mmCIF file of C-alpha atoms and ligand atoms in Angstrom:
data_model
loop_
_atom_site.group_PDB
_atom_site.id
_atom_site.type_symbol
_atom_site.label_atom_id
_atom_site.label_comp_id
_atom_site.label_asym_id
_atom_site.label_seq_id
_atom_site.Cartn_x
_atom_site.Cartn_y
_atom_site.Cartn_z
ATOM 1 C CA MET A 1 53.701 -78.117 10.894
ATOM 2 C CA ILE A 2 50.575 -77.653 8.845
ATOM 3 C CA ARG A 3 47.372 -78.418 10.680
ATOM 4 C CA ARG A 4 45.513 -81.537 9.626
ATOM 5 C CA THR A 5 41.898 -80.532 9.562
ATOM 6 C CA ASP A 6 38.429 -81.880 9.437
ATOM 7 C CA ALA A 7 37.174 -78.671 10.949
ATOM 8 C CA PRO A 8 34.229 -76.767 9.459
ATOM 9 C CA VAL A 9 34.938 -73.618 7.494
ATOM 10 C CA PRO A 10 35.901 -70.885 9.933
ATOM 11 C CA PRO A 11 33.520 -67.959 10.153
ATOM 12 C CA ALA A 12 34.515 -64.715 8.455
ATOM 13 C CA ALA A 13 36.017 -62.245 10.880
ATOM 14 C CA GLY A 14 35.766 -58.508 10.864
ATOM 15 C CA ALA A 15 38.323 -55.749 11.465
ATOM 16 C CA GLY A 16 40.719 -56.603 14.261
ATOM 17 C CA ALA A 17 40.880 -60.279 13.328
ATOM 18 C CA ASP A 18 44.354 -61.670 12.813
ATOM 19 C CA ALA A 19 44.505 -62.081 9.031
ATOM 20 C CA SER A 20 48.051 -63.388 9.316
ATOM 21 C CA ALA A 21 46.479 -66.517 10.805
ATOM 22 C CA VAL A 22 44.423 -67.139 7.643
ATOM 23 C CA ARG A 23 45.618 -70.198 5.768
ATOM 24 C CA ALA A 24 45.629 -70.393 1.969
ATOM 25 C CA LEU A 25 45.711 -74.176 2.142
ATOM 26 C CA GLU A 26 45.830 -77.138 4.433
ATOM 27 C CA TRP A 27 45.728 -80.898 4.070
ATOM 28 C CA SER A 28 42.356 -82.279 4.974
ATOM 29 C CA VAL A 29 41.609 -85.809 6.210
ATOM 30 C CA ALA A 30 37.808 -85.596 6.293
ATOM 31 C CA PRO A 31 35.253 -85.917 4.724
ATOM 32 C CA ARG A 32 37.871 -87.354 2.325
ATOM 33 C CA PRO A 33 41.605 -86.749 1.992
ATOM 34 C CA GLY A 34 42.561 -83.818 -0.165
ATOM 35 C CA LEU A 35 43.908 -80.296 -0.258
ATOM 36 C CA ARG A 36 41.599 -77.669 1.210
ATOM 37 C CA LEU A 37 42.084 -74.335 -0.544
ATOM 38 C CA LEU A 38 40.852 -70.914 0.445
ATOM 39 C CA ASP A 39 39.261 -69.709 -2.819
ATOM 40 C CA GLN A 40 41.112 -66.458 -3.403
ATOM 41 C CA THR A 41 38.902 -65.627 -6.389
ATOM 42 C CA ALA A 42 35.915 -65.211 -4.030
ATOM 43 C CA LEU A 43 37.656 -62.789 -1.643
ATOM 44 C CA PRO A 44 36.877 -60.339 -0.198
ATOM 45 C CA ASP A 45 33.155 -61.032 -0.679
ATOM 46 C CA ARG A 46 33.131 -64.632 0.532
ATOM 47 C CA GLU A 47 35.522 -66.748 2.565
ATOM 48 C CA GLU A 48 35.016 -70.063 0.821
ATOM 49 C CA TYR A 49 37.060 -73.249 0.856
ATOM 50 C CA ARG A 50 37.387 -75.894 -1.847
ATOM 51 C CA LEU A 51 38.408 -79.477 -1.197
ATOM 52 C CA VAL A 52 40.597 -80.587 -4.106
ATOM 53 C CA ASP A 53 41.193 -84.316 -4.574
ATOM 54 C CA THR A 54 42.063 -84.696 -8.243
ATOM 55 C CA VAL A 55 44.993 -83.392 -10.249
ATOM 56 C CA ASP A 56 42.631 -81.866 -12.814
ATOM 57 C CA ALA A 57 40.887 -79.850 -10.076
ATOM 58 C CA LEU A 58 44.184 -78.721 -8.576
ATOM 59 C CA VAL A 59 45.640 -77.631 -11.956
ATOM 60 C CA ASP A 60 42.407 -75.754 -12.605
ATOM 61 C CA ALA A 61 42.643 -74.051 -9.173
ATOM 62 C CA VAL A 62 46.248 -73.029 -9.868
ATOM 63 C CA VAL A 63 45.466 -71.674 -13.325
ATOM 64 C CA ARG A 64 42.407 -69.737 -12.126
ATOM 65 C CA LEU A 65 44.324 -68.322 -9.114
ATOM 66 C CA VAL A 66 42.089 -70.006 -6.530
ATOM 67 C CA VAL A 67 45.487 -70.550 -4.945
ATOM 68 C CA ARG A 68 48.216 -68.074 -5.946
ATOM 69 C CA GLY A 69 51.357 -66.340 -4.741
ATOM 70 C CA ALA A 70 54.700 -68.050 -5.188
ATOM 71 C CA PRO A 71 55.130 -69.703 -1.746
ATOM 72 C CA ALA A 72 51.485 -70.816 -1.599
ATOM 73 C CA LEU A 73 51.917 -72.349 -5.063
ATOM 74 C CA GLY A 74 55.006 -74.198 -3.807
ATOM 75 C CA ALA A 75 53.047 -75.712 -0.940
ATOM 76 C CA ALA A 76 50.081 -76.518 -3.220
ATOM 77 C CA GLY A 77 52.471 -78.291 -5.593
ATOM 78 C CA ALA A 78 53.948 -80.350 -2.776
ATOM 79 C CA TYR A 79 50.566 -81.459 -1.428
ATOM 80 C CA GLY A 80 49.468 -81.909 -5.016
ATOM 81 C CA VAL A 81 51.857 -84.831 -5.336
ATOM 82 C CA ALA A 82 49.900 -86.550 -2.548
ATOM 83 C CA VAL A 83 46.667 -85.702 -4.382
ATOM 84 C CA ALA A 84 48.128 -87.369 -7.507
ATOM 85 C CA LEU A 85 49.250 -90.474 -5.583
ATOM 86 C CA LEU A 86 45.842 -90.946 -3.969
ATOM 87 C CA GLU A 87 44.011 -90.375 -7.263
ATOM 88 C CA GLY A 88 46.375 -92.805 -8.971
ATOM 89 C CA GLU A 89 45.608 -95.443 -6.343
ATOM 90 C CA ARG A 90 41.862 -94.920 -6.747
ATOM 91 C CA GLU A 91 41.965 -94.949 -10.544
ATOM 92 C CA GLY A 92 44.598 -97.644 -11.042
ATOM 93 C CA TRP A 93 47.129 -95.388 -12.830
ATOM 94 C CA ASP A 94 50.375 -96.865 -14.045
ATOM 95 C CA ALA A 95 53.699 -95.137 -13.384
ATOM 96 C CA ALA A 96 53.643 -93.234 -16.674
ATOM 97 C CA ARG A 97 50.161 -91.817 -16.013
ATOM 98 C CA LEU A 98 51.206 -90.748 -12.513
ATOM 99 C CA ALA A 99 54.370 -89.091 -13.813
ATOM 100 C CA ALA A 100 52.363 -87.220 -16.474
ATOM 101 C CA ALA A 101 49.902 -85.968 -13.853
ATOM 102 C CA ILE A 102 52.720 -84.710 -11.615
ATOM 103 C CA GLU A 103 54.351 -83.034 -14.605
ATOM 104 C CA ARG A 104 51.114 -81.236 -15.462
ATOM 105 C CA LEU A 105 51.012 -79.902 -11.941
ATOM 106 C CA ARG A 106 54.665 -78.861 -12.009
ATOM 107 C CA THR A 107 54.127 -76.767 -15.138
ATOM 108 C CA ALA A 108 50.624 -75.406 -14.446
ATOM 109 C CA ARG A 109 52.079 -71.907 -14.026
ATOM 110 C CA PRO A 110 55.593 -71.372 -15.347
ATOM 111 C CA THR A 111 56.979 -68.240 -13.682
ATOM 112 C CA ALA A 112 56.930 -68.797 -9.908
ATOM 113 C CA VAL A 113 59.849 -71.139 -9.366
ATOM 114 C CA ASN A 114 58.289 -72.294 -6.072
ATOM 115 C CA LEU A 115 55.626 -74.373 -7.826
ATOM 116 C CA ALA A 116 58.086 -76.600 -9.694
ATOM 117 C CA ARG A 117 60.304 -76.772 -6.615
ATOM 118 C CA GLY A 118 57.439 -77.753 -4.325
ATOM 119 C CA VAL A 119 56.361 -80.517 -6.699
ATOM 120 C CA GLN A 120 59.930 -81.790 -7.069
ATOM 121 C CA ALA A 121 60.609 -81.761 -3.309
ATOM 122 C CA ALA A 122 57.546 -83.903 -2.634
ATOM 123 C CA ALA A 123 57.841 -86.075 -5.750
ATOM 124 C CA ALA A 124 61.296 -87.167 -4.561
ATOM 125 C CA HIS A 125 59.425 -89.111 -1.847
ATOM 126 C CA ALA A 126 56.685 -90.557 -4.097
ATOM 127 C CA GLY A 127 58.269 -94.015 -3.991
ATOM 128 C CA GLU A 128 57.939 -94.043 -0.182
ATOM 129 C CA GLY A 129 54.164 -93.541 -0.255
ATOM 130 C CA VAL A 130 51.624 -90.855 0.575
ATOM 131 C CA ALA A 131 52.681 -90.394 4.210
ATOM 132 C CA ALA A 132 56.254 -89.592 3.177
ATOM 133 C CA VAL A 133 55.030 -87.132 0.558
ATOM 134 C CA LEU A 134 52.791 -85.410 3.093
ATOM 135 C CA ALA A 135 55.680 -85.221 5.539
ATOM 136 C CA ALA A 136 57.840 -83.544 2.850
ATOM 137 C CA ALA A 137 55.054 -81.056 2.141
ATOM 138 C CA ASP A 138 54.666 -80.376 5.866
ATOM 139 C CA ARG A 139 58.396 -79.655 6.109
ATOM 140 C CA LEU A 140 58.177 -77.226 3.219
ATOM 141 C CA VAL A 141 55.327 -75.399 4.913
ATOM 142 C CA ALA A 142 57.096 -75.260 8.274
ATOM 143 C CA GLU A 143 60.189 -73.820 6.606
ATOM 144 C CA ASP A 144 58.121 -71.194 4.730
ATOM 145 C CA VAL A 145 56.407 -70.077 7.940
ATOM 146 C CA ARG A 146 59.779 -69.675 9.632
ATOM 147 C CA ALA A 147 61.351 -67.968 6.599
ATOM 148 C CA ASN A 148 58.650 -65.353 6.431
ATOM 149 C CA ARG A 149 59.127 -64.346 10.060
ATOM 150 C CA VAL A 150 62.915 -64.153 9.763
ATOM 151 C CA LEU A 151 62.974 -62.198 6.505
ATOM 152 C CA SER A 152 60.323 -59.808 7.810
ATOM 153 C CA ALA A 153 62.476 -58.834 10.772
ATOM 154 C CA LEU A 154 65.557 -58.521 8.577
ATOM 155 C CA GLY A 155 63.708 -56.396 6.024
ATOM 156 C CA ALA A 156 62.232 -54.119 8.701
ATOM 157 C CA ASP A 157 65.726 -53.582 10.174
ATOM 158 C CA TRP A 158 67.136 -52.659 6.768
ATOM 159 C CA ILE A 159 64.296 -50.247 5.975
ATOM 160 C CA LEU A 160 64.509 -48.515 9.338
ATOM 161 C CA ALA A 161 68.271 -48.066 8.879
ATOM 162 C CA ARG A 162 67.804 -46.546 5.387
ATOM 163 C CA THR A 163 64.832 -44.234 5.942
ATOM 164 C CA SER A 164 64.417 -41.232 8.232
ATOM 165 C CA ARG A 165 60.728 -40.298 8.229
ATOM 166 C CA ARG A 166 58.682 -41.728 11.091
ATOM 167 C CA PRO A 167 56.124 -43.140 10.994
ATOM 168 C CA LEU A 168 56.756 -44.738 7.601
ATOM 169 C CA ARG A 169 54.588 -44.713 4.502
ATOM 170 C CA VAL A 170 55.028 -47.958 2.570
ATOM 171 C CA LEU A 171 53.887 -48.764 -0.959
ATOM 172 C CA THR A 172 53.252 -52.354 -2.000
ATOM 173 C CA HIS A 173 52.129 -54.080 -5.184
ATOM 174 C CA CYS A 174 50.031 -57.253 -5.629
ATOM 175 C CA ASN A 175 49.417 -59.491 -2.599
ATOM 176 C CA THR A 176 52.299 -61.025 -0.683
ATOM 177 C CA GLY A 177 50.504 -61.713 2.573
ATOM 178 C CA ALA A 178 49.211 -64.728 4.464
ATOM 179 C CA VAL A 179 47.120 -65.951 1.535
ATOM 180 C CA ALA A 180 50.044 -65.742 -0.900
ATOM 181 C CA THR A 181 52.282 -67.811 1.370
ATOM 182 C CA THR A 182 51.742 -70.395 4.080
ATOM 183 C CA ALA A 183 51.393 -67.781 6.827
ATOM 184 C CA TRP A 184 52.251 -64.167 7.643
ATOM 185 C CA GLY A 185 53.684 -63.063 4.270
ATOM 186 C CA THR A 186 56.860 -61.733 2.660
ATOM 187 C CA ALA A 187 56.620 -58.062 1.639
ATOM 188 C CA LEU A 188 53.375 -57.873 3.602
ATOM 189 C CA GLY A 189 55.183 -59.690 6.375
ATOM 190 C CA ILE A 190 57.606 -56.753 6.539
ATOM 191 C CA VAL A 191 54.611 -54.408 6.620
ATOM 192 C CA ARG A 192 53.184 -56.460 9.539
ATOM 193 C CA GLU A 193 56.535 -56.295 11.300
ATOM 194 C CA LEU A 194 56.761 -52.503 10.875
ATOM 195 C CA HIS A 195 53.212 -52.185 12.190
ATOM 196 C CA ALA A 196 54.050 -54.368 15.179
ATOM 197 C CA ARG A 197 57.052 -52.170 15.916
ATOM 198 C CA GLY A 198 54.804 -49.103 15.937
ATOM 199 C CA VAL A 199 56.617 -47.324 13.081
ATOM 200 C CA LEU A 200 54.076 -47.687 10.251
ATOM 201 C CA ALA A 201 51.917 -44.748 9.228
ATOM 202 C CA GLU A 202 50.048 -46.302 6.320
ATOM 203 C CA VAL A 203 50.303 -48.664 3.413
ATOM 204 C CA ARG A 204 49.653 -47.521 -0.134
ATOM 205 C CA VAL A 205 48.168 -50.587 -1.833
ATOM 206 C CA ASN A 206 48.378 -50.769 -5.621
ATOM 207 C CA GLU A 207 45.170 -52.253 -6.970
ATOM 208 C CA THR A 208 47.196 -54.581 -9.244
ATOM 209 C CA ARG A 209 45.424 -54.849 -12.579
ATOM 210 C CA PRO A 210 43.975 -56.897 -14.078
ATOM 211 C CA LEU A 211 42.917 -59.293 -11.284
ATOM 212 C CA LEU A 212 43.107 -56.820 -8.398
ATOM 213 C CA GLN A 213 45.164 -58.841 -5.934
ATOM 214 C CA GLY A 214 45.956 -55.546 -4.162
ATOM 215 C CA THR A 215 42.404 -54.266 -3.882
ATOM 216 C CA ARG A 216 40.793 -57.617 -3.116
ATOM 217 C CA LEU A 217 43.439 -59.454 -1.065
ATOM 218 C CA THR A 218 45.997 -57.028 0.386
ATOM 219 C CA ALA A 219 43.327 -54.518 1.469
ATOM 220 C CA TRP A 220 41.351 -57.440 2.946
ATOM 221 C CA GLU A 221 44.316 -58.665 4.950
ATOM 222 C CA LEU A 222 45.280 -55.187 6.179
ATOM 223 C CA GLY A 223 41.681 -54.238 6.957
ATOM 224 C CA ARG A 224 41.162 -57.295 9.138
ATOM 225 C CA GLU A 225 44.095 -56.279 11.280
ATOM 226 C CA GLY A 226 43.291 -52.578 11.402
ATOM 227 C CA ILE A 227 46.495 -51.635 9.573
ATOM 228 C CA PRO A 228 45.912 -48.211 7.962
ATOM 229 C CA HIS A 229 45.969 -48.305 4.185
ATOM 230 C CA VAL A 230 44.750 -46.626 1.014
ATOM 231 C CA VAL A 231 44.142 -48.358 -2.303
ATOM 232 C CA GLN A 232 45.338 -46.581 -5.430
ATOM 233 C CA VAL A 233 45.185 -47.459 -9.123
ATOM 234 C CA ASP A 234 48.442 -48.769 -10.490
ATOM 235 C CA GLY A 235 48.695 -45.689 -12.692
ATOM 236 C CA ALA A 236 48.967 -43.497 -9.570
ATOM 237 C CA THR A 237 52.249 -45.072 -8.497
ATOM 238 C CA ALA A 238 54.581 -42.618 -10.234
ATOM 239 C CA SER A 239 52.591 -39.614 -9.095
ATOM 240 C CA SER A 240 52.421 -40.764 -5.458
ATOM 241 C CA ILE A 241 56.138 -41.293 -5.363
ATOM 242 C CA ALA A 242 56.935 -38.039 -7.183
ATOM 243 C CA ARG A 243 54.696 -36.151 -4.721
ATOM 244 C CA GLY A 244 56.718 -37.504 -1.800
ATOM 245 C CA LEU A 245 53.951 -39.706 -0.392
ATOM 246 C CA VAL A 246 56.040 -42.881 -0.207
ATOM 247 C CA ASP A 247 59.092 -43.598 2.007
ATOM 248 C CA VAL A 248 59.795 -47.136 0.791
ATOM 249 C CA ALA A 249 58.337 -49.642 -1.672
ATOM 250 C CA VAL A 250 58.272 -53.343 -0.695
ATOM 251 C CA VAL A 251 57.215 -56.059 -3.103
ATOM 252 C CA GLY A 252 57.457 -59.832 -3.373
ATOM 253 C CA ALA A 253 58.822 -62.013 -6.149
ATOM 254 C CA ASP A 254 57.919 -65.028 -8.215
ATOM 255 C CA ARG A 255 61.566 -65.606 -9.027
ATOM 256 C CA VAL A 256 64.809 -63.791 -8.262
ATOM 257 C CA THR A 257 67.593 -64.806 -10.635
ATOM 258 C CA ALA A 258 71.284 -65.180 -9.792
ATOM 259 C CA ASN A 259 72.119 -61.587 -10.694
ATOM 260 C CA GLY A 260 69.292 -60.060 -8.586
ATOM 261 C CA ASP A 261 66.798 -59.471 -11.430
ATOM 262 C CA THR A 262 63.320 -59.821 -9.965
ATOM 263 C CA VAL A 263 60.324 -61.288 -11.742
ATOM 264 C CA ASN A 264 57.104 -60.191 -10.076
ATOM 265 C CA LYS A 265 53.505 -59.140 -10.780
ATOM 266 C CA ILE A 266 53.086 -56.905 -13.835
ATOM 267 C CA GLY A 267 53.503 -53.314 -12.724
ATOM 268 C CA THR A 268 56.394 -53.958 -10.388
ATOM 269 C CA LEU A 269 58.908 -52.538 -12.867
ATOM 270 C CA GLY A 270 56.976 -49.272 -12.943
ATOM 271 C CA VAL A 271 57.148 -49.088 -9.166
ATOM 272 C CA ALA A 272 60.919 -49.605 -9.248
ATOM 273 C CA LEU A 273 61.474 -46.985 -11.953
ATOM 274 C CA ALA A 274 59.449 -44.406 -10.071
ATOM 275 C CA CYS A 275 61.323 -45.236 -6.874
ATOM 276 C CA ARG A 276 64.683 -44.756 -8.544
ATOM 277 C CA ASP A 277 63.603 -41.398 -9.955
ATOM 278 C CA GLY A 278 62.236 -40.300 -6.587
ATOM 279 C CA GLY A 279 65.173 -41.555 -4.494
ATOM 280 C CA VAL A 280 62.890 -44.014 -2.660
ATOM 281 C CA PRO A 281 64.286 -47.432 -1.619
ATOM 282 C CA PHE A 282 62.865 -50.357 -3.575
ATOM 283 C CA VAL A 283 62.912 -53.616 -1.592
ATOM 284 C CA VAL A 284 62.173 -57.175 -2.746
ATOM 285 C CA ALA A 285 61.203 -59.695 -0.067
ATOM 286 C CA ALA A 286 61.363 -63.388 -0.940
ATOM 287 C CA PRO A 287 62.024 -66.690 0.820
ATOM 288 C CA TRP A 288 65.021 -68.721 -0.286
ATOM 289 C CA THR A 289 62.647 -71.008 -2.232
ATOM 290 C CA THR A 290 62.056 -68.116 -4.658
ATOM 291 C CA ILE A 291 65.766 -67.506 -5.355
ATOM 292 C CA ASP A 292 66.765 -69.258 -8.595
ATOM 293 C CA LEU A 293 70.563 -69.424 -8.771
ATOM 294 C CA ALA A 294 70.368 -71.731 -11.798
ATOM 295 C CA THR A 295 68.882 -68.955 -13.946
ATOM 296 C CA PRO A 296 71.380 -66.200 -14.717
ATOM 297 C CA ASP A 297 69.025 -63.288 -15.358
ATOM 298 C CA GLY A 298 65.450 -62.179 -15.786
ATOM 299 C CA ALA A 299 65.558 -62.372 -19.572
ATOM 300 C CA SER A 300 65.893 -66.169 -19.214
ATOM 301 C CA VAL A 301 62.618 -66.546 -17.280
ATOM 302 C CA HIS A 302 59.400 -67.700 -18.947
ATOM 303 C CA VAL A 303 56.799 -65.011 -18.188
ATOM 304 C CA GLU A 304 53.265 -66.400 -18.125
ATOM 305 C CA GLN A 305 50.916 -64.885 -20.684
ATOM 306 C CA ARG A 306 47.332 -64.948 -19.428
ATOM 307 C CA PRO A 307 44.006 -64.786 -21.319
ATOM 308 C CA GLY A 308 43.174 -61.435 -22.895
ATOM 309 C CA GLU A 309 39.689 -61.502 -21.363
ATOM 310 C CA GLU A 310 41.259 -60.595 -17.988
ATOM 311 C CA VAL A 311 42.180 -57.228 -19.505
ATOM 312 C CA LEU A 312 39.235 -56.704 -21.845
ATOM 313 C CA ALA A 313 36.570 -57.304 -19.212
ATOM 314 C CA LEU A 314 35.947 -56.094 -15.671
ATOM 315 C CA GLY A 315 34.043 -58.122 -13.106
ATOM 316 C CA GLY A 316 32.875 -60.481 -15.836
ATOM 317 C CA ARG A 317 31.490 -57.643 -18.006
ATOM 318 C CA ARG A 318 33.176 -56.904 -21.312
ATOM 319 C CA THR A 319 34.547 -53.321 -21.292
ATOM 320 C CA ALA A 320 36.616 -53.306 -24.495
ATOM 321 C CA PRO A 321 34.927 -52.956 -27.884
ATOM 322 C CA ALA A 322 34.412 -56.049 -29.993
ATOM 323 C CA GLY A 323 37.568 -56.925 -31.862
ATOM 324 C CA ALA A 324 39.975 -55.295 -29.362
ATOM 325 C CA ARG A 325 42.964 -57.503 -28.590
ATOM 326 C CA ALA A 326 44.933 -57.631 -25.352
ATOM 327 C CA ASP A 327 48.488 -58.282 -24.269
ATOM 328 C CA ASN A 328 48.394 -59.772 -20.780
ATOM 329 C CA PRO A 329 51.784 -60.801 -19.325
ATOM 330 C CA ALA A 330 51.245 -61.738 -15.685
ATOM 331 C CA PHE A 331 54.706 -60.590 -14.590
ATOM 332 C CA ASP A 332 57.508 -58.217 -15.479
ATOM 333 C CA VAL A 333 61.247 -58.178 -14.876
ATOM 334 C CA THR A 334 62.784 -55.509 -12.676
ATOM 335 C CA PRO A 335 66.498 -55.298 -13.469
ATOM 336 C CA ALA A 336 68.901 -55.746 -10.572
ATOM 337 C CA ARG A 337 70.168 -52.182 -10.975
ATOM 338 C CA LEU A 338 66.798 -50.903 -9.709
ATOM 339 C CA VAL A 339 66.603 -53.303 -6.732
ATOM 340 C CA ASP A 340 68.045 -51.755 -3.597
ATOM 341 C CA ALA A 341 67.654 -54.888 -1.491
ATOM 342 C CA VAL A 342 66.598 -58.489 -1.875
ATOM 343 C CA VAL A 343 65.685 -59.789 1.583
ATOM 344 C CA THR A 344 65.675 -63.519 2.254
ATOM 345 C CA GLU A 345 65.691 -65.466 5.501
ATOM 346 C CA ARG A 346 69.324 -66.372 4.811
ATOM 347 C CA GLY A 347 70.498 -62.823 4.420
ATOM 348 C CA LEU A 348 70.162 -59.717 2.326
ATOM 349 C CA VAL A 349 71.861 -58.543 -0.874
ATOM 350 C CA GLU A 350 71.969 -55.067 -2.378
ATOM 351 C CA PRO A 351 72.003 -55.593 -6.181
ATOM 352 C CA ALA A 352 71.788 -51.893 -7.103
ATOM 353 C CA THR A 353 74.903 -50.931 -5.158
ATOM 354 C CA ASP A 354 76.720 -54.261 -5.453
ATOM 355 C CA PRO A 355 76.033 -55.497 -9.024
ATOM 356 C CA ALA A 356 79.232 -57.540 -9.249
ATOM 357 C CA GLY A 357 78.909 -59.137 -5.824
ATOM 358 C CA THR A 358 75.235 -60.039 -5.860
ATOM 359 C CA ALA A 359 75.498 -63.478 -7.499
ATOM 360 C CA ALA A 360 78.464 -64.392 -5.339
ATOM 361 C CA ARG A 361 76.714 -63.334 -2.159
ATOM 362 C CA LEU A 362 73.544 -65.222 -3.108
ATOM 363 C CA HIS A 363 75.593 -68.304 -3.912
ATOM 364 C CA GLY A 364 77.220 -67.872 -0.516
ATOM 365 C CA PHE A 365 73.813 -68.230 1.173
ATOM 366 C CA ALA A 366 73.227 -71.596 -0.524
ATOM 367 C CA PRO A 367 73.693 -74.692 1.637
HETATM 368 O O1 LIG B 1 49.643 -64.008 -10.303
HETATM 369 P P1 LIG B 1 49.867 -64.077 -8.824
HETATM 370 O O2 LIG B 1 48.781 -63.430 -8.024
HETATM 371 O O3 LIG B 1 50.185 -65.474 -8.344
HETATM 372 O O4 LIG B 1 51.178 -63.216 -8.605
HETATM 373 C C1 LIG B 1 51.683 -63.103 -7.302
HETATM 374 C C2 LIG B 1 52.860 -62.187 -7.209
HETATM 375 O O5 LIG B 1 53.334 -61.651 -8.177
HETATM 376 C C3 LIG B 1 53.477 -62.054 -5.842
HETATM 377 O O6 LIG B 1 54.041 -60.809 -5.682
HETATM 378 C C4 LIG B 1 54.565 -63.128 -5.661
HETATM 379 O O7 LIG B 1 54.099 -64.389 -6.021
HETATM 380 C C5 LIG B 1 55.063 -63.171 -4.257
HETATM 381 S S1 LIG B 1 53.840 -63.786 -3.114
HETATM 382 C C6 LIG B 1 54.653 -63.799 -1.609
#
């Protein structure tokens, strides 16, 4: 269950600290009720927390990636319904105003299915009051914590059965660790599991342009635990794989559709293509809350387009010439044929080798 906190901001910890214990978010009761978010835009320089107690502030935090990563967005959405209820009580909102606020939260980012699901799961209890909504959000968090541990063990087993080199060299893209989830991580959870089993040589961390989730967040999480890693530019992926420096690639997902297509951070498709060419297994790790059986394929998913300034500037300084335009999709679609395994806490499918059976097997995992 998520910790209720009125604790002061924890001090930053150095190498050796357990980064898997870092929390992206938690419900806070003091100094006033609200959602306490670790500001991921300030990492790795500063470990700062923001107390969010209005829907406007939470939508802004979601859009600016103060809180990010599909499972963390799901939890933020669920607690966000409590934020909306409390704000509505304070401000005297009618039912229509409350519903509009919850809808704004549900759609604040369109691609990660977890956000809409988290909001819906909690909103189903809105009529029972804030305590019931918080209990629903707590349940979602508890399930995500459990799911990450289970899928990490399953994914590590699969990888060890399919690779021969020891210790392993793993490539990952974006950040899928403790800060992207509610604890531990998905793809980075598998990395943690491999490290704990003593079979991990090093992690090759893609920087993940344009917002550098790999450089800023994944390297931060790995560094705190003393897990060996190197950061490389996204453009080095193909070369690293072609030069035989990678034994397996493990990434997360914002949505996996019924056929096994995987929507994830822009650049993931390039990783998968290079893996296929190099004969390197490409693994997607995602909790069941990220599997979207209602959507047939990746082409049907709305991919978020983000502001061009994220591409045209670096660290707040404009790098592109005046007049340059940018195309900035936040995610890409990796077709199922390139995905060797999708690992969930309910089981694992192998879309690349079982294209016909993938949807049926995934449906079979559903309750
Ligand atoms: O734009 P972001 O940083 O929210 O994108 C995050 C990703 O693409 C992650 O790989 C995905 O959400 C899985 S996080 C466990």
